[in-house]
Short mmCIF file of C-alpha atoms and ligand atoms in Angstrom, two decimals:
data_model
loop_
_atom_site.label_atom_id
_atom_site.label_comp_id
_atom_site.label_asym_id
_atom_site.label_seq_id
_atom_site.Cartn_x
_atom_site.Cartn_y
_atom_site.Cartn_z
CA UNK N 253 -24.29 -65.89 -96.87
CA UNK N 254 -26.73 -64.81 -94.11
CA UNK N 255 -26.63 -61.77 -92.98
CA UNK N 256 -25.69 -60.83 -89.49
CA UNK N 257 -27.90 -60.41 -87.07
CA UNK N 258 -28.16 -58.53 -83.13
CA UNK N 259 -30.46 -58.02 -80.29
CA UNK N 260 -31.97 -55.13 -82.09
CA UNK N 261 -33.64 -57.28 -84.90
CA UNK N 262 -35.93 -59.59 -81.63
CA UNK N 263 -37.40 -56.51 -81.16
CA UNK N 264 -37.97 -55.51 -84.47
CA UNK N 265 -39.60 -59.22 -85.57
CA UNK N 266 -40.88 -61.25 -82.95
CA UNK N 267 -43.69 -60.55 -81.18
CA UNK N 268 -42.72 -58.96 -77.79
CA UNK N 269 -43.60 -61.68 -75.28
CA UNK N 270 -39.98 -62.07 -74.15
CA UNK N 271 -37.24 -59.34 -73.12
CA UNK N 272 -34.15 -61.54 -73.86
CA UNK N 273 -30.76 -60.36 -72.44
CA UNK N 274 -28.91 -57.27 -74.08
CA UNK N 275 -26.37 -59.87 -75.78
CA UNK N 276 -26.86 -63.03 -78.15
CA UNK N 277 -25.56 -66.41 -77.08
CA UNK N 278 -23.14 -67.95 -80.11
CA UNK N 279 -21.61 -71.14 -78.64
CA UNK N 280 -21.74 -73.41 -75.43
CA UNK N 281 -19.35 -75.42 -73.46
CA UNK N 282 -20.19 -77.19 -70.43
CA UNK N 283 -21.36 -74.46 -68.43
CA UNK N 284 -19.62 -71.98 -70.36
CA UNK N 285 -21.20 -69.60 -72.75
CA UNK N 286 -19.98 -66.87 -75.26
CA UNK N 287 -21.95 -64.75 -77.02
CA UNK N 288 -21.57 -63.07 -80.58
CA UNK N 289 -18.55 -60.73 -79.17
CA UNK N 290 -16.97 -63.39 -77.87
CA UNK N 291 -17.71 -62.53 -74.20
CA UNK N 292 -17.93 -65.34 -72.45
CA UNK N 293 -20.97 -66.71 -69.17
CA UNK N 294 -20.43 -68.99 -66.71
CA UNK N 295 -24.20 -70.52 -66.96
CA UNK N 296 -25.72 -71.14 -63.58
CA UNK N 297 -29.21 -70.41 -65.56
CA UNK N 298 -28.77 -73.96 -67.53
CA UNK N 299 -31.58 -72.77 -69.94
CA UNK N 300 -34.32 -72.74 -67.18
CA UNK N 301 -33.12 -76.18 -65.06
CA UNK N 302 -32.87 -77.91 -68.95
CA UNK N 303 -29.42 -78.65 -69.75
CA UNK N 304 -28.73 -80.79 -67.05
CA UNK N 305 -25.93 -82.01 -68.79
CA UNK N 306 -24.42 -78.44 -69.45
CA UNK N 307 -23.49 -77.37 -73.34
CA UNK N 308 -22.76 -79.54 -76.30
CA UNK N 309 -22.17 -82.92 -73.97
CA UNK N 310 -19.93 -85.09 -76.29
CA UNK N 311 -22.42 -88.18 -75.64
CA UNK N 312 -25.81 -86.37 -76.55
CA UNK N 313 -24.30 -84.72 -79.54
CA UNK N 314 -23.26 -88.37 -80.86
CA UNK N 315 -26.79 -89.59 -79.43
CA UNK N 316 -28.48 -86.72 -81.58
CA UNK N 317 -26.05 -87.05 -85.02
CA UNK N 318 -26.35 -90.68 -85.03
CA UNK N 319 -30.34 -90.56 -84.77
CA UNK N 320 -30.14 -87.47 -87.50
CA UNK N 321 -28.60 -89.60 -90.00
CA UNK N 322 -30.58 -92.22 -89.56
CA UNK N 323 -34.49 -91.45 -89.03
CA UNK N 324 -36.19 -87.88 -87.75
CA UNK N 325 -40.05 -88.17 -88.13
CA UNK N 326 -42.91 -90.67 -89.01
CA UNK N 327 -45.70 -89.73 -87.19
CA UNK N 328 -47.88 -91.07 -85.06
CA UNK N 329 -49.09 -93.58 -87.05
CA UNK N 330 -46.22 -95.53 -85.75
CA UNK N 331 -44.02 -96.36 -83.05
CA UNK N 332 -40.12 -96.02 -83.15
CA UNK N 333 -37.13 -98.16 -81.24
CA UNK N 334 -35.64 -94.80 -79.93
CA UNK N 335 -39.02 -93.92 -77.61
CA UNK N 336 -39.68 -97.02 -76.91
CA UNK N 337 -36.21 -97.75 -75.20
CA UNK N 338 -36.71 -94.16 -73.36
CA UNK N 339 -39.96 -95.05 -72.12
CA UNK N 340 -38.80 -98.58 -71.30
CA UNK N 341 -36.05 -96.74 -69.09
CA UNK N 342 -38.72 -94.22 -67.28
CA UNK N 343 -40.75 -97.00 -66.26
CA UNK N 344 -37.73 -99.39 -64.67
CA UNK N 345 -36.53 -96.23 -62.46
CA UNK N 346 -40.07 -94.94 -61.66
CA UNK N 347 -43.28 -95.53 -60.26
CA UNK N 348 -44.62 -95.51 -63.89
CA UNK N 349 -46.01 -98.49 -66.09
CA UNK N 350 -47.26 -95.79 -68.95
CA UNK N 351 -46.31 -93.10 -70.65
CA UNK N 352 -46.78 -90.27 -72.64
CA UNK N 353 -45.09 -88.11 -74.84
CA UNK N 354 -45.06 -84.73 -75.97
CA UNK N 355 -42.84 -81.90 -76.29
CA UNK N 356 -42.41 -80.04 -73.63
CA UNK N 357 -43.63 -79.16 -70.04
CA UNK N 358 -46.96 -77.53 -70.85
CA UNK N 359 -48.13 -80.35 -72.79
CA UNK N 360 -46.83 -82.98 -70.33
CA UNK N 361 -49.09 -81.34 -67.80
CA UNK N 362 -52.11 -80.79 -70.21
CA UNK N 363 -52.25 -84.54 -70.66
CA UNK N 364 -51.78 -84.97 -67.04
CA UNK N 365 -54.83 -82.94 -66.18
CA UNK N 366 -56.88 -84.29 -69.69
CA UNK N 367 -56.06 -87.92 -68.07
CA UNK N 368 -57.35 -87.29 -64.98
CA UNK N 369 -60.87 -85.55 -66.32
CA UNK N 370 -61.31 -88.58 -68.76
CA UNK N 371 -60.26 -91.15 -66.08
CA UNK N 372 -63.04 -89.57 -63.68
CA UNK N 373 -65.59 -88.88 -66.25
CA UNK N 374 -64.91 -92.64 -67.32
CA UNK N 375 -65.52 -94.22 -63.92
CA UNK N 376 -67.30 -91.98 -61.78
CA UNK N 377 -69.38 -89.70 -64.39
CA UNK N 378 -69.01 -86.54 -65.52
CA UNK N 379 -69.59 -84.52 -62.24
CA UNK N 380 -66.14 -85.50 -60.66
CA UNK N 381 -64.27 -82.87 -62.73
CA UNK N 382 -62.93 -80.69 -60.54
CA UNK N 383 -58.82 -79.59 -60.01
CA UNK N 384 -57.01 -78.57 -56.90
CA UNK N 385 -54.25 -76.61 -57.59
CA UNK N 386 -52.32 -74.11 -55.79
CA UNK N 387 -51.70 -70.22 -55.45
CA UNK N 388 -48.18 -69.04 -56.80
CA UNK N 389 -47.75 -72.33 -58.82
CA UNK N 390 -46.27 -73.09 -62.80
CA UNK N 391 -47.50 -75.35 -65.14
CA UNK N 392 -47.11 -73.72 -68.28
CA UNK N 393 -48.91 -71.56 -70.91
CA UNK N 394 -52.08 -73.22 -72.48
CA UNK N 395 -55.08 -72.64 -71.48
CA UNK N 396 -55.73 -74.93 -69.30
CA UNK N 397 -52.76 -75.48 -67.60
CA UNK N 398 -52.06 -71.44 -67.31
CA UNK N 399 -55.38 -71.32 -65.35
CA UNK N 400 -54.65 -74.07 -63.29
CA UNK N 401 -50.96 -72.01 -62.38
CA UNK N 402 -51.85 -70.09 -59.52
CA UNK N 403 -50.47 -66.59 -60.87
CA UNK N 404 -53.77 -65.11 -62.40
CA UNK N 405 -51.45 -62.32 -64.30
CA UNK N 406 -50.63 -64.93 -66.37
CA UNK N 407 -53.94 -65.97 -67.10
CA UNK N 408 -56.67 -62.65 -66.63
CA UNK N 409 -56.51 -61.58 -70.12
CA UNK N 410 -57.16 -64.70 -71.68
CA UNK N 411 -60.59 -65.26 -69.86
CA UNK N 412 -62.86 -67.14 -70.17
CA UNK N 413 -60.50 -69.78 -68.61
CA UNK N 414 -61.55 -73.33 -68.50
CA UNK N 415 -63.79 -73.49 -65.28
CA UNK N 416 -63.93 -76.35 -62.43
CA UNK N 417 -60.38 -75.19 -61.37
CA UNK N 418 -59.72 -74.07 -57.27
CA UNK N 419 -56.60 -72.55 -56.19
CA UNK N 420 -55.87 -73.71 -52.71
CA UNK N 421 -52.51 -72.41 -50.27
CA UNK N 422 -49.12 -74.44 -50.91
CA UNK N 423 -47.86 -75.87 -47.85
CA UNK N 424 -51.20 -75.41 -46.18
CA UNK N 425 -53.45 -78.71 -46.03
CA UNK N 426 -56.06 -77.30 -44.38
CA UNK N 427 -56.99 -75.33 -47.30
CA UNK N 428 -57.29 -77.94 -49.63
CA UNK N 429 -59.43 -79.69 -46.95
CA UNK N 430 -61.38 -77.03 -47.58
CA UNK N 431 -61.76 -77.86 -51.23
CA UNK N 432 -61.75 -81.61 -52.00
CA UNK N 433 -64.55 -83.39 -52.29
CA UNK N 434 -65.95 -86.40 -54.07
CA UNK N 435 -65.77 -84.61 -57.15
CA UNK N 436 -62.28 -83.16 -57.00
CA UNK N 437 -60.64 -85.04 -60.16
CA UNK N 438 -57.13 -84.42 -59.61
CA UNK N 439 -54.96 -82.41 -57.19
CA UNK N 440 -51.82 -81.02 -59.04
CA UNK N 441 -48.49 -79.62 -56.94
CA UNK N 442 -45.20 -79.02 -57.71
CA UNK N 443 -43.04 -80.63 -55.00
CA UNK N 444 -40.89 -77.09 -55.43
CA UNK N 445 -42.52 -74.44 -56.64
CA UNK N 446 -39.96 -73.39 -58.88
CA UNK N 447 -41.39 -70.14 -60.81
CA UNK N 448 -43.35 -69.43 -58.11
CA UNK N 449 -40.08 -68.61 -55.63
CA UNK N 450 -37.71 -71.74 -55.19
CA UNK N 451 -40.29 -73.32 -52.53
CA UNK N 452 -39.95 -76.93 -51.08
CA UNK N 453 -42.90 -78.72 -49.85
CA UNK N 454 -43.23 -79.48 -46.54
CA UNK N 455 -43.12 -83.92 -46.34
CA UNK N 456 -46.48 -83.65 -44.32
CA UNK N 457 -48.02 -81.86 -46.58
CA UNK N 458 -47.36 -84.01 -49.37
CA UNK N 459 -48.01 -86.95 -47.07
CA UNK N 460 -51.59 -85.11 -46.07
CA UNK N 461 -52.37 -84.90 -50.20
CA UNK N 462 -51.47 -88.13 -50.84
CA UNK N 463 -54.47 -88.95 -48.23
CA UNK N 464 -57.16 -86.49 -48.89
CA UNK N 465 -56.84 -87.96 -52.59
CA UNK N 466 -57.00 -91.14 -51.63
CA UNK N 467 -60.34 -90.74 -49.55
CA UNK N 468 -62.12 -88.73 -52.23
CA UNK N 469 -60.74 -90.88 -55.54
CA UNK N 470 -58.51 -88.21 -56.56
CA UNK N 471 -55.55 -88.34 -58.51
CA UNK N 472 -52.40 -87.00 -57.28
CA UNK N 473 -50.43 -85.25 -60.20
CA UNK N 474 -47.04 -84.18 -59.67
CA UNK N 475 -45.59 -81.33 -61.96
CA UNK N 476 -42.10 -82.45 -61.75
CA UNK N 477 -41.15 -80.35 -65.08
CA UNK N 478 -38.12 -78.19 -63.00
CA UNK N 479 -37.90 -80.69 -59.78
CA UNK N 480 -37.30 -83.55 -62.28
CA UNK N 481 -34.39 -85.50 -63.54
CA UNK N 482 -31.83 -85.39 -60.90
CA UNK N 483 -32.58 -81.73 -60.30
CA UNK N 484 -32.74 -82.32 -56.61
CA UNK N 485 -30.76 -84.88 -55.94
CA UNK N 486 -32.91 -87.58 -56.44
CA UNK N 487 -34.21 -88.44 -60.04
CA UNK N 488 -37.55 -87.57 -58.89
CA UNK N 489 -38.28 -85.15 -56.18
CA UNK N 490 -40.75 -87.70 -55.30
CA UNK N 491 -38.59 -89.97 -54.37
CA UNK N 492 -36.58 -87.73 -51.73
CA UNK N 493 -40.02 -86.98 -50.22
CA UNK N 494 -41.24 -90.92 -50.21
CA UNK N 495 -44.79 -89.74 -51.68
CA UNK N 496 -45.72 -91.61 -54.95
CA UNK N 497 -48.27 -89.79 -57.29
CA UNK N 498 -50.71 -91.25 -59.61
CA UNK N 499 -49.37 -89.30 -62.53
CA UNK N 500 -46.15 -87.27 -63.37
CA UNK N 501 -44.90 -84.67 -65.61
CA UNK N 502 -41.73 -84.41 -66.58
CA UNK N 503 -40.01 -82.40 -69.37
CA UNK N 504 -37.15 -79.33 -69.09
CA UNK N 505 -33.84 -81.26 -68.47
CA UNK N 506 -35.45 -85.16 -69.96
CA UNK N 507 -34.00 -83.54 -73.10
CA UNK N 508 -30.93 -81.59 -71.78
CA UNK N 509 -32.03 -79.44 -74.30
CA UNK N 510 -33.44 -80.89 -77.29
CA UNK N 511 -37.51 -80.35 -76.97
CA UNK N 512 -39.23 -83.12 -74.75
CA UNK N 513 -41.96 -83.57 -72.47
CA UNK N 514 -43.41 -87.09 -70.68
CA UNK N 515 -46.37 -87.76 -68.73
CA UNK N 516 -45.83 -91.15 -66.73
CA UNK N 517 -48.78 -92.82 -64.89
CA UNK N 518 -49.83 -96.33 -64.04
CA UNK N 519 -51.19 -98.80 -66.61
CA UNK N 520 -54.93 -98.92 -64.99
CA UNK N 521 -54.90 -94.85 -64.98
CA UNK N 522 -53.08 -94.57 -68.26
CA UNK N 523 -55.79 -96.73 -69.72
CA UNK N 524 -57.80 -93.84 -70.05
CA UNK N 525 -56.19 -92.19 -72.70
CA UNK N 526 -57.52 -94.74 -75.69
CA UNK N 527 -57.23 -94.44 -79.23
CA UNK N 528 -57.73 -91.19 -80.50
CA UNK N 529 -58.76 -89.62 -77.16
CA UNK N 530 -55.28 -87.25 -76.73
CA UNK N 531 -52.14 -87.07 -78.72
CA UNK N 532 -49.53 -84.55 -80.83
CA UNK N 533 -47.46 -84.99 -84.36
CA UNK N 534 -44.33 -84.68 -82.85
CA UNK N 535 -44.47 -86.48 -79.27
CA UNK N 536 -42.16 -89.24 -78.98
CA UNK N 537 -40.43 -88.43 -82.36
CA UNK N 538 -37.05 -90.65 -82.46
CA UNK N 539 -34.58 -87.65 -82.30
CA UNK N 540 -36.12 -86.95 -78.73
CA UNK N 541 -36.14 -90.27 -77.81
CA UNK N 542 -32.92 -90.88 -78.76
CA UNK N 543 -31.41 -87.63 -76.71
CA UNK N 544 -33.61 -88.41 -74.14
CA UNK N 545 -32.65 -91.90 -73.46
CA UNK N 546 -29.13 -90.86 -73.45
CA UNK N 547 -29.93 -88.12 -70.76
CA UNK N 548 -31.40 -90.81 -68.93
CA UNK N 549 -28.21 -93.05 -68.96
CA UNK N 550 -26.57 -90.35 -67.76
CA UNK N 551 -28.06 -89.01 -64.99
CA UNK N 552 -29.41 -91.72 -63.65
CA UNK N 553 -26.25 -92.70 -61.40
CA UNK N 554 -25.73 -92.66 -58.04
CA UNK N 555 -22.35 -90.67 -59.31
CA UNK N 556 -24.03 -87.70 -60.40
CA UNK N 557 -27.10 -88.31 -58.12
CA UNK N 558 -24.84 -87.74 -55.09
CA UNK N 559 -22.55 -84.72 -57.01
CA UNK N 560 -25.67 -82.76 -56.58
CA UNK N 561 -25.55 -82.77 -53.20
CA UNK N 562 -22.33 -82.26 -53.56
CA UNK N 563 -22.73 -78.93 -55.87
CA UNK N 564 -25.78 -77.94 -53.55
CA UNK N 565 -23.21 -77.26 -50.64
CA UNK N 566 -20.47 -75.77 -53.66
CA UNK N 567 -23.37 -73.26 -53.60
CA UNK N 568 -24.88 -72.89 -50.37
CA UNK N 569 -21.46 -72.41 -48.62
CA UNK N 570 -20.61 -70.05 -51.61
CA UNK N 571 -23.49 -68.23 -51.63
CA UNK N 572 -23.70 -67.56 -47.71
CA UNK N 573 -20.19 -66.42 -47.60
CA UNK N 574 -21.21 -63.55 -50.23
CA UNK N 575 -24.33 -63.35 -47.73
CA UNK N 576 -22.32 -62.83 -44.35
CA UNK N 577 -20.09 -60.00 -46.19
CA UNK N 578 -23.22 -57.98 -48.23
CA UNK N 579 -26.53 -58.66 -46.10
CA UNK N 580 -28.48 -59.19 -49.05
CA UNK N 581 -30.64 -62.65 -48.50
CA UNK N 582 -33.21 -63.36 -46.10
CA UNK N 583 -33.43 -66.99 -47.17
CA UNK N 584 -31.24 -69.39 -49.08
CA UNK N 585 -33.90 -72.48 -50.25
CA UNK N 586 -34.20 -75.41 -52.27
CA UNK N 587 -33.21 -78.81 -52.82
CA UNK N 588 -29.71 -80.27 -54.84
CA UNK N 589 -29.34 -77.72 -57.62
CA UNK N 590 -32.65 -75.47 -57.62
CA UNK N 591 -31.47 -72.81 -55.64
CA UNK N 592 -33.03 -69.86 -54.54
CA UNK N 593 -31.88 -66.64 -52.95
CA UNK N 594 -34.69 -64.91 -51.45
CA UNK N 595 -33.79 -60.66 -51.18
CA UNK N 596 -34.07 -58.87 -47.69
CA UNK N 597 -36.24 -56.09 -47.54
CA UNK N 598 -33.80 -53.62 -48.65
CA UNK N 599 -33.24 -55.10 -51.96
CA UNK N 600 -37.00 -56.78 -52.37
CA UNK N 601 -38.45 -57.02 -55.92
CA UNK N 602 -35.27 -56.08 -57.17
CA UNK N 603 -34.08 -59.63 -58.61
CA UNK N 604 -34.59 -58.57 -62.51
CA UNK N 605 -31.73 -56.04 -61.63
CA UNK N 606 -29.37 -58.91 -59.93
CA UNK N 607 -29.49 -60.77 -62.83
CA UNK N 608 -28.90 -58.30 -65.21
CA UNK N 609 -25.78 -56.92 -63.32
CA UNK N 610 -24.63 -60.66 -62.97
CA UNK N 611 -24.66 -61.25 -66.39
CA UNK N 612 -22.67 -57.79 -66.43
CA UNK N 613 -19.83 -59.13 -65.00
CA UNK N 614 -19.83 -62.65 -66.85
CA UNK N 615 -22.30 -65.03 -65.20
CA UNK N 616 -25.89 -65.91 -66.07
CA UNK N 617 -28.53 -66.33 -63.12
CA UNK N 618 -32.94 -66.31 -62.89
CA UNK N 619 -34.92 -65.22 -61.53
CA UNK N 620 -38.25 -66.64 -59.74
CA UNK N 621 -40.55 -63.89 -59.25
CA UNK N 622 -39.18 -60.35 -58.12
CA UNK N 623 -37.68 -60.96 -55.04
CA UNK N 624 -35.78 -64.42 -55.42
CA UNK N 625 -32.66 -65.06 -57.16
CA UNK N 626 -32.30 -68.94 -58.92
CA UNK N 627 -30.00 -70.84 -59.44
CA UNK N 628 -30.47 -74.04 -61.65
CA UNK N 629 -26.97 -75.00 -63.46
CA UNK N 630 -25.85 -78.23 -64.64
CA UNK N 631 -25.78 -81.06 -62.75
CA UNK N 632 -22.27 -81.94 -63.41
CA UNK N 633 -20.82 -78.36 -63.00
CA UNK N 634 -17.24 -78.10 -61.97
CA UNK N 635 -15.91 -76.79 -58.86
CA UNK N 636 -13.45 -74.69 -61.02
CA UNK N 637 -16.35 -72.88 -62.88
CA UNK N 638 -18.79 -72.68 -59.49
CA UNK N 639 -15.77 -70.81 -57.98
CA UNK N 640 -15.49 -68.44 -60.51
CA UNK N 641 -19.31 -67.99 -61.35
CA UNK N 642 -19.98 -66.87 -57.46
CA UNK N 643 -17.08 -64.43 -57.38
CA UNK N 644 -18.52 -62.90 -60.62
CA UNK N 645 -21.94 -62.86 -58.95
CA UNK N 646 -20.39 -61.31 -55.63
CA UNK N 647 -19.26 -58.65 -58.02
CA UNK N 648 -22.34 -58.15 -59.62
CA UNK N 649 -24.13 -58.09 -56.22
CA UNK N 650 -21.62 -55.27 -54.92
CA UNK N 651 -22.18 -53.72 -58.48
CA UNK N 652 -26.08 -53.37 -56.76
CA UNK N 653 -25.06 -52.39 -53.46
CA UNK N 654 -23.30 -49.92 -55.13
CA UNK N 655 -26.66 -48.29 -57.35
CA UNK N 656 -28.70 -48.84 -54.26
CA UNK N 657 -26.87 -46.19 -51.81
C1 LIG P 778 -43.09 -76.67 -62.84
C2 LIG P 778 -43.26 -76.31 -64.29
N1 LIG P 778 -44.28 -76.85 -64.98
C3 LIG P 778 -44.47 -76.59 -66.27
C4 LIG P 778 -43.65 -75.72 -66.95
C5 LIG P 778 -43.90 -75.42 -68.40
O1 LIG P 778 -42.95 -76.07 -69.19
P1 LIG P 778 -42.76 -75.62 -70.70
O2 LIG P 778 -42.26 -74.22 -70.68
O3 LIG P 778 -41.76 -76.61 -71.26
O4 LIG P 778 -44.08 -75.72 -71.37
C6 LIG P 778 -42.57 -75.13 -66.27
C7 LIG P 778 -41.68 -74.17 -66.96
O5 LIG P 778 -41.01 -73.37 -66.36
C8 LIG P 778 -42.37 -75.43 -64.90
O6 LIG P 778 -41.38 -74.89 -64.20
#
């Protein structure tokens, strides 16, 4: 018998990169939680826009068992059926005629930008090298992709950062004007900046990088990681804002929760990456492929397509009504079901402290920076546990009020 174990023990044997929550998740339904007290969440959090499909989704389960009992791991060294179906499925709904696989969005992006130094340095020689990317953006935590996010906390102490990288001002073409040039490599944007505040991009100004790359031979990269997979409505956010990229990243919510990441380009690009030039042990094992293809069925439907629209209004009306009684949001952004609640002066930089009142009264939110509340639940929540999720989180924002005054 194990022994038991609480909250105390993270901080006494991991290494303290995280603050979890002050209670332990046990179990998962749908987009209800309990933890080891048997307290239970409504989950508007969905594991960081992951588990698209909320908790313990009777199809993925089977997809996962089935693949368990039958074949986990081989390597690289060869190919499996369940990948090759998933990537077969990512190319008939996308732009894509190659992909990639890893195992999560860090990785998916780190190939992204390796693909588009090697395709440069390939055709045009080794002084096009250069990335675009933006202030305030996400793209994970190694190296190079934490120095191409634009929030240099995250990256300062871990200097000397891979160099040839310019930050330029999301939402503001001019600035990358300023930048590109024939040896600008690759521009990479989030079509919603998701860590970095719950921010859309303006159409134009996705229209205006699609062109400056074109002139200068740049690739367009996409960081679809948290915009991805139905998140907004579309399956792609790049299809709701009719600009096509050269190369894609996807991960978070391709696995609804079982580790996976994908980088999807087009067969002349993707032709970059030969033998030996890029890869990982685990990418496009058959347990991810297997989930992952299953996710894929699932989502992509104009069913629960549409239902996100349908949830983003759940929320939107839901959330303004606790607005028009409390006064606490300047802002309510974002597209289908990546939500963000940005705080009015009164309450700015105090997000940590909405969250962990909401989870107080029985409801799990995010945060995206100090001052914005997120919402990023599963794409197939019901109205029944919206409902009761916003009047918990009306609570928990009167519980605020309340320490405020
Ligand atoms: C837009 C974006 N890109 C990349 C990442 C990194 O993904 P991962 O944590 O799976 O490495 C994230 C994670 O939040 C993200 O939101």
């Amino acid at each position: 018998m194990q022994q038991s174990v609480s909250r105390q023990d993270f901080d006494r044997w991991m290494v303290p990169a995280y603050s979890p929550a002050s209670f332990v998740p046990d179990r998962a339904e749908g987009s209800v939680l309990w933890d080891q007290n048997g307290k239970d969440y409504i989950d508007f959090a969905g594991g960081i826009a992951v588990n698209a499909l909320g908790h313990a989704h009777p199809e993925l389960q089977q997809a996962l068992t089935q693949q368990a009992a039958k074949l986990w791991h081989t390597g690289n060294g060869y190919t499996n059926a369940p990948i090759l179906h998933l990537a077969k499925q990512l190319i008939d709904a996308t732009f894509a005629e190659r992909v990639f696989f890893c195992n999560s969005g860090a990785e998916a992006n780190e190939a992204a930008l390796k693909l588009a130094r090697k395709y440069a340095h390939d055709n045009f020689g080794p002084e096009k090298s250069g990335i675009i990317a933006f202030n305030n953006a996400f793209h994970g935590r190694t190296l190079f992709t934490v120095s191409a996010g634009g929030q240099p906390a995250y990256s300062k102490d871990f200097a000397p950062l891979p160099a040839g990288i310019d930050h330029a001002v999301f939402n503001d073409l001019d600035s990358v004007a300023r930048l590109i040039n024939d040896r600008t490599a690759a521009v990479i944007v989030e079509p919603i900046q998701g860590e970095g505040g719950v921010l859309p991009a303006e159409p134009a100004f996705l229209r205006g990088l699609r062109e400056l790359c074109d002139r200068h031979n740049a690739l367009l990269i996409f960081d679809e990681v948290q915009s991805g997979v139905g998140r907004t409505g579309s399956l792609y956010a790049y299809m709701h804002y009719g600009v096509t990229p050269d190369v894609l990243s996807t991960a978070k919510a391709l696995g609804g929760g079982f580790p996976i990441g994908a980088m999807l380009t087009t067969e002349k690009l993707g032709a970059a990456l030969n033998v030996g030039s890029h890869g990982t042990t685990y990418g496009g094992n058959p347990l991810a492929g297997a989930v992952g293809g299953k996710v894929m069925e699932l989502i992509n439907r104009p069913e629960v397509l549409e239902g996100v629209q349908l949830r983003h209004r759940w929320f939107t009306d839901g959330l303004n009504a606790i607005n028009q009684r409390l006064h606490l949001f300047k802002e309510i952004r974002g597209l289908g079901l990546l939500i963000g609640c940005v705080l009015n002066e009164d309450f700015s930089g105090k997000a940590k402290q909405f969250s962990l009142a909401a989870a107080q009264q029985g409801v799990m939110v995010l945060i995206a920076g100090a001052n914005v509340v997120r919402f990023a639940p599963s794409l197939i929540i019901s109205e029944q546990d919206v409902e009761t999720g916003l009047a918990r989180f009306e609570r928990a924002c009167e519980s605020v009020i309340k320490g405020a005054s």
